[in-house]
Amino acid sequence: MSECVFCKIVNKEIPADIIYEDEQIMAFKDIAPQAKVHVLIIPKEHIHSNLYFEGRHKPVIGHLILKANEIAKKLGIADTGYRLIVNTGKHSGQEVFHVHWHLLGGEPLGRLVCK
Ligand code: 5GP
Ligand code: ZN
């Protein structure tokens, strides 16, 4: 069994407020939101960080980005704008080592850097 918290969410071993899911990816609300809208979008495959993407992941990366647009529209934050952040490694403050995109919006974000 995986010790990764996001793998546990993917496997439904721990609950999350899931707002989108398909065979490849999942989107769920961040447990400690840093903006009115704060969603995490992840590949279901366990990938340590952005650094660990390989050529074979190009389709899922594209899928994630396009789905972020769809989710932003669905949540009503597309027109006012949003921010996508991928913390990568120690200096970024990455805490969960299962790659994820933070989708933030719903209010002016200012200099918020999701840390
Ligand atoms: P990082 O700092 O790695 O870029 O972001 C990790 C994010 O995951 C944080 O914003 C944190 O609030 C969120 N997070 C950590 N554990 C959980 C959890 O169990 N459920 C949910 N929904 N979010 C989590
Ligand atoms: Zn994982």
Short mmCIF file of N, CA, C and O and ligand atoms in Angstrom, two decimals:
data_model
loop_
_atom_site.label_atom_id
_atom_site.label_comp_id
_atom_site.label_asym_id
_atom_site.label_seq_id
_atom_site.Cartn_x
_atom_site.Cartn_y
_atom_site.Cartn_z
N MET A 1 0.85 -1.21 0.00
CA MET A 1 0.00 0.00 0.00
C MET A 1 0.89 1.26 0.00
O MET A 1 1.85 1.31 0.74
N SER A 2 0.49 2.26 -0.79
CA SER A 2 1.32 3.46 -0.90
C SER A 2 1.21 4.33 0.35
O SER A 2 0.16 4.42 0.97
N GLU A 3 2.32 4.96 0.71
CA GLU A 3 2.31 5.89 1.83
C GLU A 3 2.00 7.31 1.36
O GLU A 3 1.86 8.22 2.17
N CYS A 4 1.89 7.49 0.06
CA CYS A 4 1.68 8.82 -0.51
C CYS A 4 0.23 9.26 -0.29
O CYS A 4 -0.71 8.54 -0.66
N VAL A 5 0.06 10.46 0.28
CA VAL A 5 -1.29 10.92 0.62
C VAL A 5 -2.15 11.10 -0.64
O VAL A 5 -3.35 10.80 -0.62
N PHE A 6 -1.54 11.55 -1.73
CA PHE A 6 -2.36 11.74 -2.94
C PHE A 6 -2.68 10.40 -3.60
O PHE A 6 -3.76 10.24 -4.17
N CYS A 7 -1.79 9.42 -3.50
CA CYS A 7 -2.14 8.07 -3.97
C CYS A 7 -3.30 7.52 -3.14
O CYS A 7 -4.19 6.85 -3.68
N LYS A 8 -3.30 7.83 -1.85
CA LYS A 8 -4.39 7.37 -0.99
C LYS A 8 -5.71 8.01 -1.41
O LYS A 8 -6.76 7.36 -1.36
N ILE A 9 -5.67 9.27 -1.82
CA ILE A 9 -6.88 9.94 -2.32
C ILE A 9 -7.31 9.28 -3.64
O ILE A 9 -8.49 8.97 -3.83
N VAL A 10 -6.34 9.03 -4.52
CA VAL A 10 -6.65 8.37 -5.80
C VAL A 10 -7.30 7.01 -5.55
O VAL A 10 -8.29 6.65 -6.20
N ASN A 11 -6.78 6.28 -4.56
CA ASN A 11 -7.29 4.93 -4.26
C ASN A 11 -8.50 4.94 -3.34
O ASN A 11 -8.96 3.87 -2.90
N LYS A 12 -8.98 6.15 -3.01
CA LYS A 12 -10.16 6.32 -2.13
C LYS A 12 -9.93 5.72 -0.74
O LYS A 12 -10.87 5.25 -0.09
N GLU A 13 -8.67 5.72 -0.32
CA GLU A 13 -8.36 5.23 1.04
C GLU A 13 -8.56 6.34 2.06
O GLU A 13 -8.75 6.07 3.25
N ILE A 14 -8.44 7.59 1.60
CA ILE A 14 -8.80 8.72 2.46
C ILE A 14 -9.71 9.64 1.64
O ILE A 14 -9.60 9.71 0.41
N PRO A 15 -10.62 10.35 2.32
CA PRO A 15 -11.59 11.16 1.59
C PRO A 15 -11.00 12.46 1.05
O PRO A 15 -10.00 12.97 1.58
N ALA A 16 -11.61 12.96 0.01
CA ALA A 16 -11.27 14.27 -0.53
C ALA A 16 -12.51 14.79 -1.22
O ALA A 16 -13.39 14.02 -1.62
N ASP A 17 -12.55 16.11 -1.36
CA ASP A 17 -13.68 16.73 -2.06
C ASP A 17 -13.32 16.74 -3.55
O ASP A 17 -12.75 17.70 -4.07
N ILE A 18 -13.65 15.64 -4.20
CA ILE A 18 -13.24 15.44 -5.60
C ILE A 18 -14.17 16.21 -6.53
O ILE A 18 -15.39 16.08 -6.44
N ILE A 19 -13.58 17.02 -7.42
CA ILE A 19 -14.44 17.78 -8.33
C ILE A 19 -14.32 17.29 -9.77
O ILE A 19 -15.14 17.63 -10.59
N TYR A 20 -13.31 16.49 -10.06
CA TYR A 20 -13.21 15.89 -11.39
C TYR A 20 -12.33 14.64 -11.29
O TYR A 20 -11.35 14.62 -10.54
N GLU A 21 -12.70 13.63 -12.09
CA GLU A 21 -11.89 12.41 -12.11
C GLU A 21 -12.12 11.70 -13.44
O GLU A 21 -13.25 11.61 -13.93
N ASP A 22 -11.05 11.21 -14.02
CA ASP A 22 -11.17 10.28 -15.14
C ASP A 22 -10.07 9.23 -14.99
O ASP A 22 -9.46 9.12 -13.92
N GLU A 23 -9.79 8.49 -16.04
CA GLU A 23 -8.82 7.38 -15.90
C GLU A 23 -7.42 7.88 -15.59
O GLU A 23 -6.64 7.20 -14.94
N GLN A 24 -7.10 9.08 -16.06
CA GLN A 24 -5.72 9.57 -15.97
C GLN A 24 -5.46 10.56 -14.84
O GLN A 24 -4.36 10.62 -14.31
N ILE A 25 -6.46 11.38 -14.53
CA ILE A 25 -6.22 12.49 -13.60
C ILE A 25 -7.35 12.63 -12.59
O ILE A 25 -8.43 12.05 -12.75
N MET A 26 -7.07 13.45 -11.58
CA MET A 26 -8.07 13.74 -10.56
C MET A 26 -7.89 15.19 -10.11
O MET A 26 -6.76 15.69 -10.08
N ALA A 27 -9.00 15.85 -9.77
CA ALA A 27 -8.94 17.20 -9.22
C ALA A 27 -9.77 17.22 -7.94
O ALA A 27 -10.89 16.68 -7.91
N PHE A 28 -9.21 17.79 -6.89
CA PHE A 28 -9.92 17.85 -5.61
C PHE A 28 -9.53 19.13 -4.88
O PHE A 28 -8.48 19.74 -5.16
N LYS A 29 -10.39 19.55 -3.95
CA LYS A 29 -10.14 20.79 -3.22
C LYS A 29 -8.97 20.62 -2.26
O LYS A 29 -8.86 19.58 -1.59
N ASP A 30 -8.13 21.64 -2.18
CA ASP A 30 -7.03 21.62 -1.22
C ASP A 30 -7.60 21.66 0.20
O ASP A 30 -8.56 22.39 0.49
N ILE A 31 -7.01 20.89 1.08
CA ILE A 31 -7.50 20.78 2.45
C ILE A 31 -7.27 22.07 3.25
O ILE A 31 -7.97 22.34 4.22
N ALA A 32 -6.33 22.89 2.82
CA ALA A 32 -6.02 24.16 3.50
C ALA A 32 -5.96 25.27 2.46
O ALA A 32 -4.88 25.75 2.09
N PRO A 33 -7.13 25.69 1.95
CA PRO A 33 -7.17 26.61 0.81
C PRO A 33 -6.47 27.94 1.07
O PRO A 33 -6.63 28.52 2.14
N GLN A 34 -5.71 28.39 0.10
CA GLN A 34 -5.00 29.67 0.21
C GLN A 34 -5.65 30.75 -0.65
O GLN A 34 -5.09 31.83 -0.83
N ALA A 35 -6.80 30.44 -1.22
CA ALA A 35 -7.59 31.41 -1.98
C ALA A 35 -9.02 30.90 -1.97
O ALA A 35 -9.27 29.74 -1.57
N LYS A 36 -9.96 31.75 -2.40
CA LYS A 36 -11.37 31.33 -2.38
C LYS A 36 -11.55 30.02 -3.13
O LYS A 36 -12.31 29.16 -2.72
N VAL A 37 -10.86 29.90 -4.26
CA VAL A 37 -10.85 28.64 -4.99
C VAL A 37 -9.43 28.10 -4.96
O VAL A 37 -8.49 28.80 -5.36
N HIS A 38 -9.27 26.90 -4.45
CA HIS A 38 -7.94 26.27 -4.41
C HIS A 38 -8.13 24.78 -4.65
O HIS A 38 -8.58 24.03 -3.77
N VAL A 39 -7.81 24.39 -5.86
CA VAL A 39 -8.00 23.01 -6.29
C VAL A 39 -6.64 22.42 -6.63
O VAL A 39 -5.74 23.14 -7.11
N LEU A 40 -6.46 21.15 -6.37
CA LEU A 40 -5.24 20.44 -6.76
C LEU A 40 -5.58 19.50 -7.91
O LEU A 40 -6.59 18.78 -7.84
N ILE A 41 -4.78 19.53 -8.94
CA ILE A 41 -5.00 18.66 -10.10
C ILE A 41 -3.78 17.75 -10.22
O ILE A 41 -2.64 18.25 -10.27
N ILE A 42 -4.01 16.46 -10.26
CA ILE A 42 -2.89 15.50 -10.23
C ILE A 42 -3.07 14.41 -11.28
O ILE A 42 -4.20 14.05 -11.63
N PRO A 43 -1.95 13.87 -11.76
CA PRO A 43 -2.05 12.62 -12.52
C PRO A 43 -2.29 11.49 -11.52
O PRO A 43 -1.80 11.57 -10.38
N LYS A 44 -3.03 10.48 -11.91
CA LYS A 44 -3.25 9.37 -10.97
C LYS A 44 -1.97 8.56 -10.76
O LYS A 44 -1.77 7.98 -9.69
N GLU A 45 -1.14 8.53 -11.78
CA GLU A 45 0.15 7.84 -11.64
C GLU A 45 1.00 8.58 -10.61
O GLU A 45 1.06 9.81 -10.62
N HIS A 46 1.66 7.83 -9.74
CA HIS A 46 2.53 8.47 -8.76
C HIS A 46 3.81 8.94 -9.45
O HIS A 46 4.64 8.14 -9.86
N ILE A 47 3.95 10.26 -9.54
CA ILE A 47 5.16 10.88 -10.09
C ILE A 47 5.64 11.86 -9.03
O ILE A 47 4.88 12.72 -8.57
N HIS A 48 6.88 11.70 -8.63
CA HIS A 48 7.47 12.39 -7.47
C HIS A 48 7.33 13.92 -7.56
O HIS A 48 6.93 14.58 -6.62
N SER A 49 7.70 14.48 -8.69
CA SER A 49 7.61 15.93 -8.88
C SER A 49 7.67 16.22 -10.37
O SER A 49 7.84 15.30 -11.20
N ASN A 50 7.54 17.50 -10.69
CA ASN A 50 7.59 17.92 -12.10
C ASN A 50 8.87 17.44 -12.79
O ASN A 50 8.88 17.16 -13.98
N LEU A 51 9.95 17.33 -11.99
CA LEU A 51 11.25 16.92 -12.53
C LEU A 51 11.24 15.49 -13.07
O LEU A 51 12.10 15.11 -13.85
N TYR A 52 10.29 14.72 -12.61
CA TYR A 52 10.28 13.29 -12.93
C TYR A 52 9.37 12.95 -14.11
O TYR A 52 9.23 11.79 -14.46
N PHE A 53 8.81 13.99 -14.74
CA PHE A 53 8.04 13.71 -15.95
C PHE A 53 8.98 13.25 -17.05
O PHE A 53 10.10 13.74 -17.18
N GLU A 54 8.51 12.31 -17.85
CA GLU A 54 9.28 11.80 -18.98
C GLU A 54 8.49 12.07 -20.25
O GLU A 54 7.31 12.45 -20.21
N GLY A 55 9.12 11.79 -21.37
CA GLY A 55 8.47 12.01 -22.67
C GLY A 55 7.12 11.33 -22.77
O GLY A 55 6.17 11.90 -23.32
N ARG A 56 7.01 10.14 -22.18
CA ARG A 56 5.75 9.40 -22.29
C ARG A 56 4.61 10.09 -21.55
O ARG A 56 3.44 9.73 -21.71
N HIS A 57 4.93 11.08 -20.71
CA HIS A 57 3.89 11.76 -19.96
C HIS A 57 3.29 12.97 -20.69
O HIS A 57 2.38 13.62 -20.19
N LYS A 58 3.83 13.26 -21.89
CA LYS A 58 3.33 14.46 -22.61
C LYS A 58 1.81 14.49 -22.73
O LYS A 58 1.19 15.53 -22.50
N PRO A 59 1.16 13.37 -23.07
CA PRO A 59 -0.31 13.44 -23.20
C PRO A 59 -1.00 13.80 -21.89
O PRO A 59 -1.94 14.60 -21.89
N VAL A 60 -0.54 13.23 -20.77
CA VAL A 60 -1.23 13.52 -19.51
C VAL A 60 -0.95 14.96 -19.06
O VAL A 60 -1.82 15.61 -18.47
N ILE A 61 0.23 15.47 -19.38
CA ILE A 61 0.54 16.87 -19.03
C ILE A 61 -0.41 17.80 -19.81
O ILE A 61 -1.00 18.72 -19.23
N GLY A 62 -0.56 17.55 -21.09
CA GLY A 62 -1.49 18.36 -21.89
C GLY A 62 -2.91 18.25 -21.37
O GLY A 62 -3.64 19.24 -21.27
N HIS A 63 -3.28 17.04 -21.01
CA HIS A 63 -4.63 16.79 -20.48
C HIS A 63 -4.86 17.59 -19.19
O HIS A 63 -5.92 18.21 -19.00
N LEU A 64 -3.87 17.59 -18.31
CA LEU A 64 -3.96 18.32 -17.05
C LEU A 64 -4.18 19.82 -17.29
O LEU A 64 -5.02 20.45 -16.65
N ILE A 65 -3.41 20.37 -18.20
CA ILE A 65 -3.50 21.82 -18.46
C ILE A 65 -4.86 22.18 -19.07
O ILE A 65 -5.50 23.16 -18.65
N LEU A 66 -5.31 21.38 -20.02
CA LEU A 66 -6.61 21.67 -20.64
C LEU A 66 -7.73 21.48 -19.63
O LEU A 66 -8.70 22.24 -19.61
N LYS A 67 -7.60 20.48 -18.78
CA LYS A 67 -8.63 20.24 -17.77
C LYS A 67 -8.64 21.37 -16.74
O LYS A 67 -9.70 21.75 -16.24
N ALA A 68 -7.48 21.93 -16.46
CA ALA A 68 -7.43 23.09 -15.54
C ALA A 68 -8.29 24.22 -16.10
O ALA A 68 -9.04 24.87 -15.35
N ASN A 69 -8.22 24.46 -17.40
CA ASN A 69 -9.08 25.48 -18.02
C ASN A 69 -10.54 25.14 -17.85
O ASN A 69 -11.35 25.99 -17.49
N GLU A 70 -10.88 23.89 -18.10
CA GLU A 70 -12.29 23.47 -17.98
C GLU A 70 -12.79 23.63 -16.55
O GLU A 70 -13.91 24.08 -16.32
N ILE A 71 -11.95 23.23 -15.59
CA ILE A 71 -12.35 23.33 -14.19
C ILE A 71 -12.50 24.80 -13.79
O ILE A 71 -13.45 25.18 -13.11
N ALA A 72 -11.57 25.64 -14.26
CA ALA A 72 -11.66 27.08 -13.97
C ALA A 72 -12.96 27.64 -14.51
O ALA A 72 -13.64 28.43 -13.83
N LYS A 73 -13.33 27.23 -15.71
CA LYS A 73 -14.61 27.71 -16.28
C LYS A 73 -15.78 27.20 -15.46
O LYS A 73 -16.69 27.96 -15.13
N LYS A 74 -15.73 25.91 -15.13
CA LYS A 74 -16.83 25.31 -14.35
C LYS A 74 -16.99 26.00 -12.99
O LYS A 74 -18.11 26.19 -12.51
N LEU A 75 -15.90 26.39 -12.39
CA LEU A 75 -15.95 27.03 -11.07
C LEU A 75 -16.14 28.54 -11.16
O LEU A 75 -16.16 29.23 -10.14
N GLY A 76 -16.23 29.06 -12.39
CA GLY A 76 -16.53 30.48 -12.58
C GLY A 76 -15.37 31.42 -12.33
O GLY A 76 -15.57 32.60 -12.02
N ILE A 77 -14.14 30.91 -12.46
CA ILE A 77 -12.97 31.79 -12.20
C ILE A 77 -12.14 32.01 -13.46
O ILE A 77 -11.07 32.62 -13.40
N ALA A 78 -12.64 31.54 -14.59
CA ALA A 78 -11.84 31.67 -15.82
C ALA A 78 -11.77 33.12 -16.28
O ALA A 78 -10.70 33.62 -16.63
N ASP A 79 -12.91 33.82 -16.28
CA ASP A 79 -12.93 35.18 -16.81
C ASP A 79 -12.15 36.15 -15.93
O ASP A 79 -11.50 37.08 -16.42
N THR A 80 -12.21 35.95 -14.61
CA THR A 80 -11.49 36.85 -13.71
C THR A 80 -10.02 36.46 -13.58
O THR A 80 -9.22 37.24 -13.07
N GLY A 81 -9.68 35.28 -13.99
CA GLY A 81 -8.28 34.87 -14.00
C GLY A 81 -7.91 33.94 -12.86
O GLY A 81 -8.57 33.92 -11.81
N TYR A 82 -6.88 33.19 -13.10
CA TYR A 82 -6.45 32.22 -12.08
C TYR A 82 -4.95 32.00 -12.20
O TYR A 82 -4.29 32.51 -13.10
N ARG A 83 -4.42 31.25 -11.27
CA ARG A 83 -2.99 30.95 -11.26
C ARG A 83 -2.81 29.44 -11.12
O ARG A 83 -3.49 28.80 -10.33
N LEU A 84 -1.87 28.91 -11.92
CA LEU A 84 -1.49 27.50 -11.82
C LEU A 84 -0.06 27.45 -11.31
O LEU A 84 0.82 28.11 -11.86
N ILE A 85 0.15 26.67 -10.26
CA ILE A 85 1.49 26.60 -9.66
C ILE A 85 1.90 25.14 -9.50
O ILE A 85 1.10 24.30 -9.07
N VAL A 86 3.15 24.86 -9.85
CA VAL A 86 3.70 23.51 -9.63
C VAL A 86 4.96 23.66 -8.79
O VAL A 86 6.04 23.96 -9.33
N ASN A 87 4.84 23.52 -7.49
CA ASN A 87 6.03 23.56 -6.65
C ASN A 87 6.88 22.33 -6.94
O ASN A 87 6.36 21.22 -7.04
N THR A 88 8.18 22.55 -7.06
CA THR A 88 9.07 21.46 -7.46
C THR A 88 10.33 21.47 -6.60
O THR A 88 11.18 22.36 -6.75
N GLY A 89 10.39 20.54 -5.66
CA GLY A 89 11.61 20.38 -4.88
C GLY A 89 11.71 21.29 -3.66
O GLY A 89 10.81 22.08 -3.36
N LYS A 90 12.84 21.16 -2.98
CA LYS A 90 13.05 21.75 -1.66
C LYS A 90 12.84 23.26 -1.61
O LYS A 90 12.09 23.76 -0.78
N HIS A 91 13.49 24.00 -2.49
CA HIS A 91 13.40 25.46 -2.41
C HIS A 91 12.00 25.99 -2.74
O HIS A 91 11.65 27.11 -2.36
N SER A 92 11.22 25.20 -3.43
CA SER A 92 9.85 25.63 -3.75
C SER A 92 8.93 25.42 -2.56
O SER A 92 7.83 25.96 -2.51
N GLY A 93 9.40 24.60 -1.61
CA GLY A 93 8.55 24.27 -0.47
C GLY A 93 7.62 23.11 -0.72
O GLY A 93 6.70 22.87 0.06
N GLN A 94 7.84 22.37 -1.81
CA GLN A 94 6.98 21.21 -2.09
C GLN A 94 6.91 20.30 -0.87
O GLN A 94 7.93 19.92 -0.31
N GLU A 95 5.67 20.00 -0.49
CA GLU A 95 5.48 19.17 0.71
C GLU A 95 4.95 17.79 0.38
O GLU A 95 5.25 16.82 1.08
N VAL A 96 4.14 17.71 -0.66
CA VAL A 96 3.61 16.41 -1.06
C VAL A 96 4.32 16.01 -2.35
O VAL A 96 4.21 16.69 -3.38
N PHE A 97 5.03 14.89 -2.28
CA PHE A 97 5.85 14.47 -3.42
C PHE A 97 5.09 13.48 -4.31
O PHE A 97 5.49 12.35 -4.53
N HIS A 98 3.96 14.00 -4.79
CA HIS A 98 3.18 13.41 -5.88
C HIS A 98 2.80 14.64 -6.68
O HIS A 98 2.04 15.50 -6.18
N VAL A 99 3.34 14.76 -7.88
CA VAL A 99 3.24 16.03 -8.62
C VAL A 99 1.79 16.53 -8.68
O VAL A 99 0.86 15.74 -8.86
N HIS A 100 1.62 17.84 -8.49
CA HIS A 100 0.28 18.42 -8.49
C HIS A 100 0.33 19.87 -8.95
O HIS A 100 1.31 20.57 -8.70
N TRP A 101 -0.74 20.27 -9.61
CA TRP A 101 -0.92 21.67 -10.01
C TRP A 101 -1.88 22.30 -9.01
O TRP A 101 -2.96 21.77 -8.79
N HIS A 102 -1.47 23.43 -8.42
CA HIS A 102 -2.40 24.23 -7.63
C HIS A 102 -3.16 25.12 -8.61
O HIS A 102 -2.54 25.84 -9.40
N LEU A 103 -4.47 25.09 -8.57
CA LEU A 103 -5.32 26.00 -9.35
C LEU A 103 -5.96 26.95 -8.34
O LEU A 103 -6.72 26.53 -7.47
N LEU A 104 -5.57 28.24 -8.45
CA LEU A 104 -5.99 29.23 -7.47
C LEU A 104 -6.73 30.37 -8.14
O LEU A 104 -6.34 30.81 -9.23
N GLY A 105 -7.78 30.85 -7.51
CA GLY A 105 -8.50 31.99 -8.07
C GLY A 105 -9.70 32.34 -7.22
O GLY A 105 -9.79 31.96 -6.06
N GLY A 106 -10.61 33.10 -7.84
CA GLY A 106 -11.83 33.50 -7.14
C GLY A 106 -11.70 34.82 -6.41
O GLY A 106 -12.67 35.31 -5.83
N GLU A 107 -10.50 35.39 -6.40
CA GLU A 107 -10.23 36.69 -5.78
C GLU A 107 -8.86 37.14 -6.28
O GLU A 107 -8.08 36.32 -6.79
N PRO A 108 -8.56 38.45 -6.15
CA PRO A 108 -7.23 38.89 -6.58
C PRO A 108 -6.16 38.15 -5.77
O PRO A 108 -6.25 38.10 -4.55
N LEU A 109 -5.17 37.61 -6.45
CA LEU A 109 -4.19 36.76 -5.77
C LEU A 109 -2.96 37.53 -5.30
O LEU A 109 -2.19 37.03 -4.50
N GLY A 110 -2.80 38.74 -5.82
CA GLY A 110 -1.66 39.53 -5.39
C GLY A 110 -0.36 38.78 -5.58
O GLY A 110 -0.14 38.12 -6.60
N ARG A 111 0.47 38.84 -4.55
CA ARG A 111 1.78 38.19 -4.66
C ARG A 111 1.77 36.79 -4.04
O ARG A 111 2.82 36.18 -3.87
N LEU A 112 0.58 36.31 -3.75
CA LEU A 112 0.46 34.96 -3.19
C LEU A 112 1.23 33.96 -4.07
O LEU A 112 1.05 33.92 -5.28
N VAL A 113 2.10 33.20 -3.47
CA VAL A 113 2.86 32.22 -4.23
C VAL A 113 2.60 30.81 -3.77
O VAL A 113 3.35 29.90 -4.06
N CYS A 114 1.50 30.64 -3.04
CA CYS A 114 1.10 29.30 -2.62
C CYS A 114 2.13 28.66 -1.70
O CYS A 114 2.40 27.46 -1.80
N LYS A 115 2.68 29.45 -0.82
CA LYS A 115 3.58 28.90 0.20
C LYS A 115 3.43 29.73 1.44
O LYS A 115 3.12 30.89 1.38
P1 5GP B 1 2.86 21.57 -1.99
O1 5GP B 1 3.32 22.35 -0.79
O2 5GP B 1 3.46 20.19 -2.02
O3 5GP B 1 3.01 22.31 -3.29
O4 5GP B 1 1.31 21.44 -1.82
C1 5GP B 1 0.70 20.41 -1.13
C2 5GP B 1 -0.74 20.82 -0.92
O5 5GP B 1 -1.47 19.67 -0.56
C3 5GP B 1 -0.93 21.83 0.20
O6 5GP B 1 -1.58 22.99 -0.31
C4 5GP B 1 -1.79 21.09 1.22
O7 5GP B 1 -2.74 21.92 1.85
C5 5GP B 1 -2.43 20.01 0.39
N1 5GP B 1 -2.72 18.78 1.12
C6 5GP B 1 -1.89 18.08 1.94
N2 5GP B 1 -2.48 16.99 2.42
C7 5GP B 1 -3.74 16.98 1.88
C8 5GP B 1 -4.85 16.08 2.03
O8 5GP B 1 -4.80 15.07 2.73
N3 5GP B 1 -5.98 16.39 1.32
C9 5GP B 1 -6.07 17.50 0.53
N4 5GP B 1 -7.22 17.71 -0.12
N5 5GP B 1 -5.04 18.37 0.38
C10 5GP B 1 -3.89 18.11 1.05
ZN ZN B 2 1.41 9.31 -4.98
#
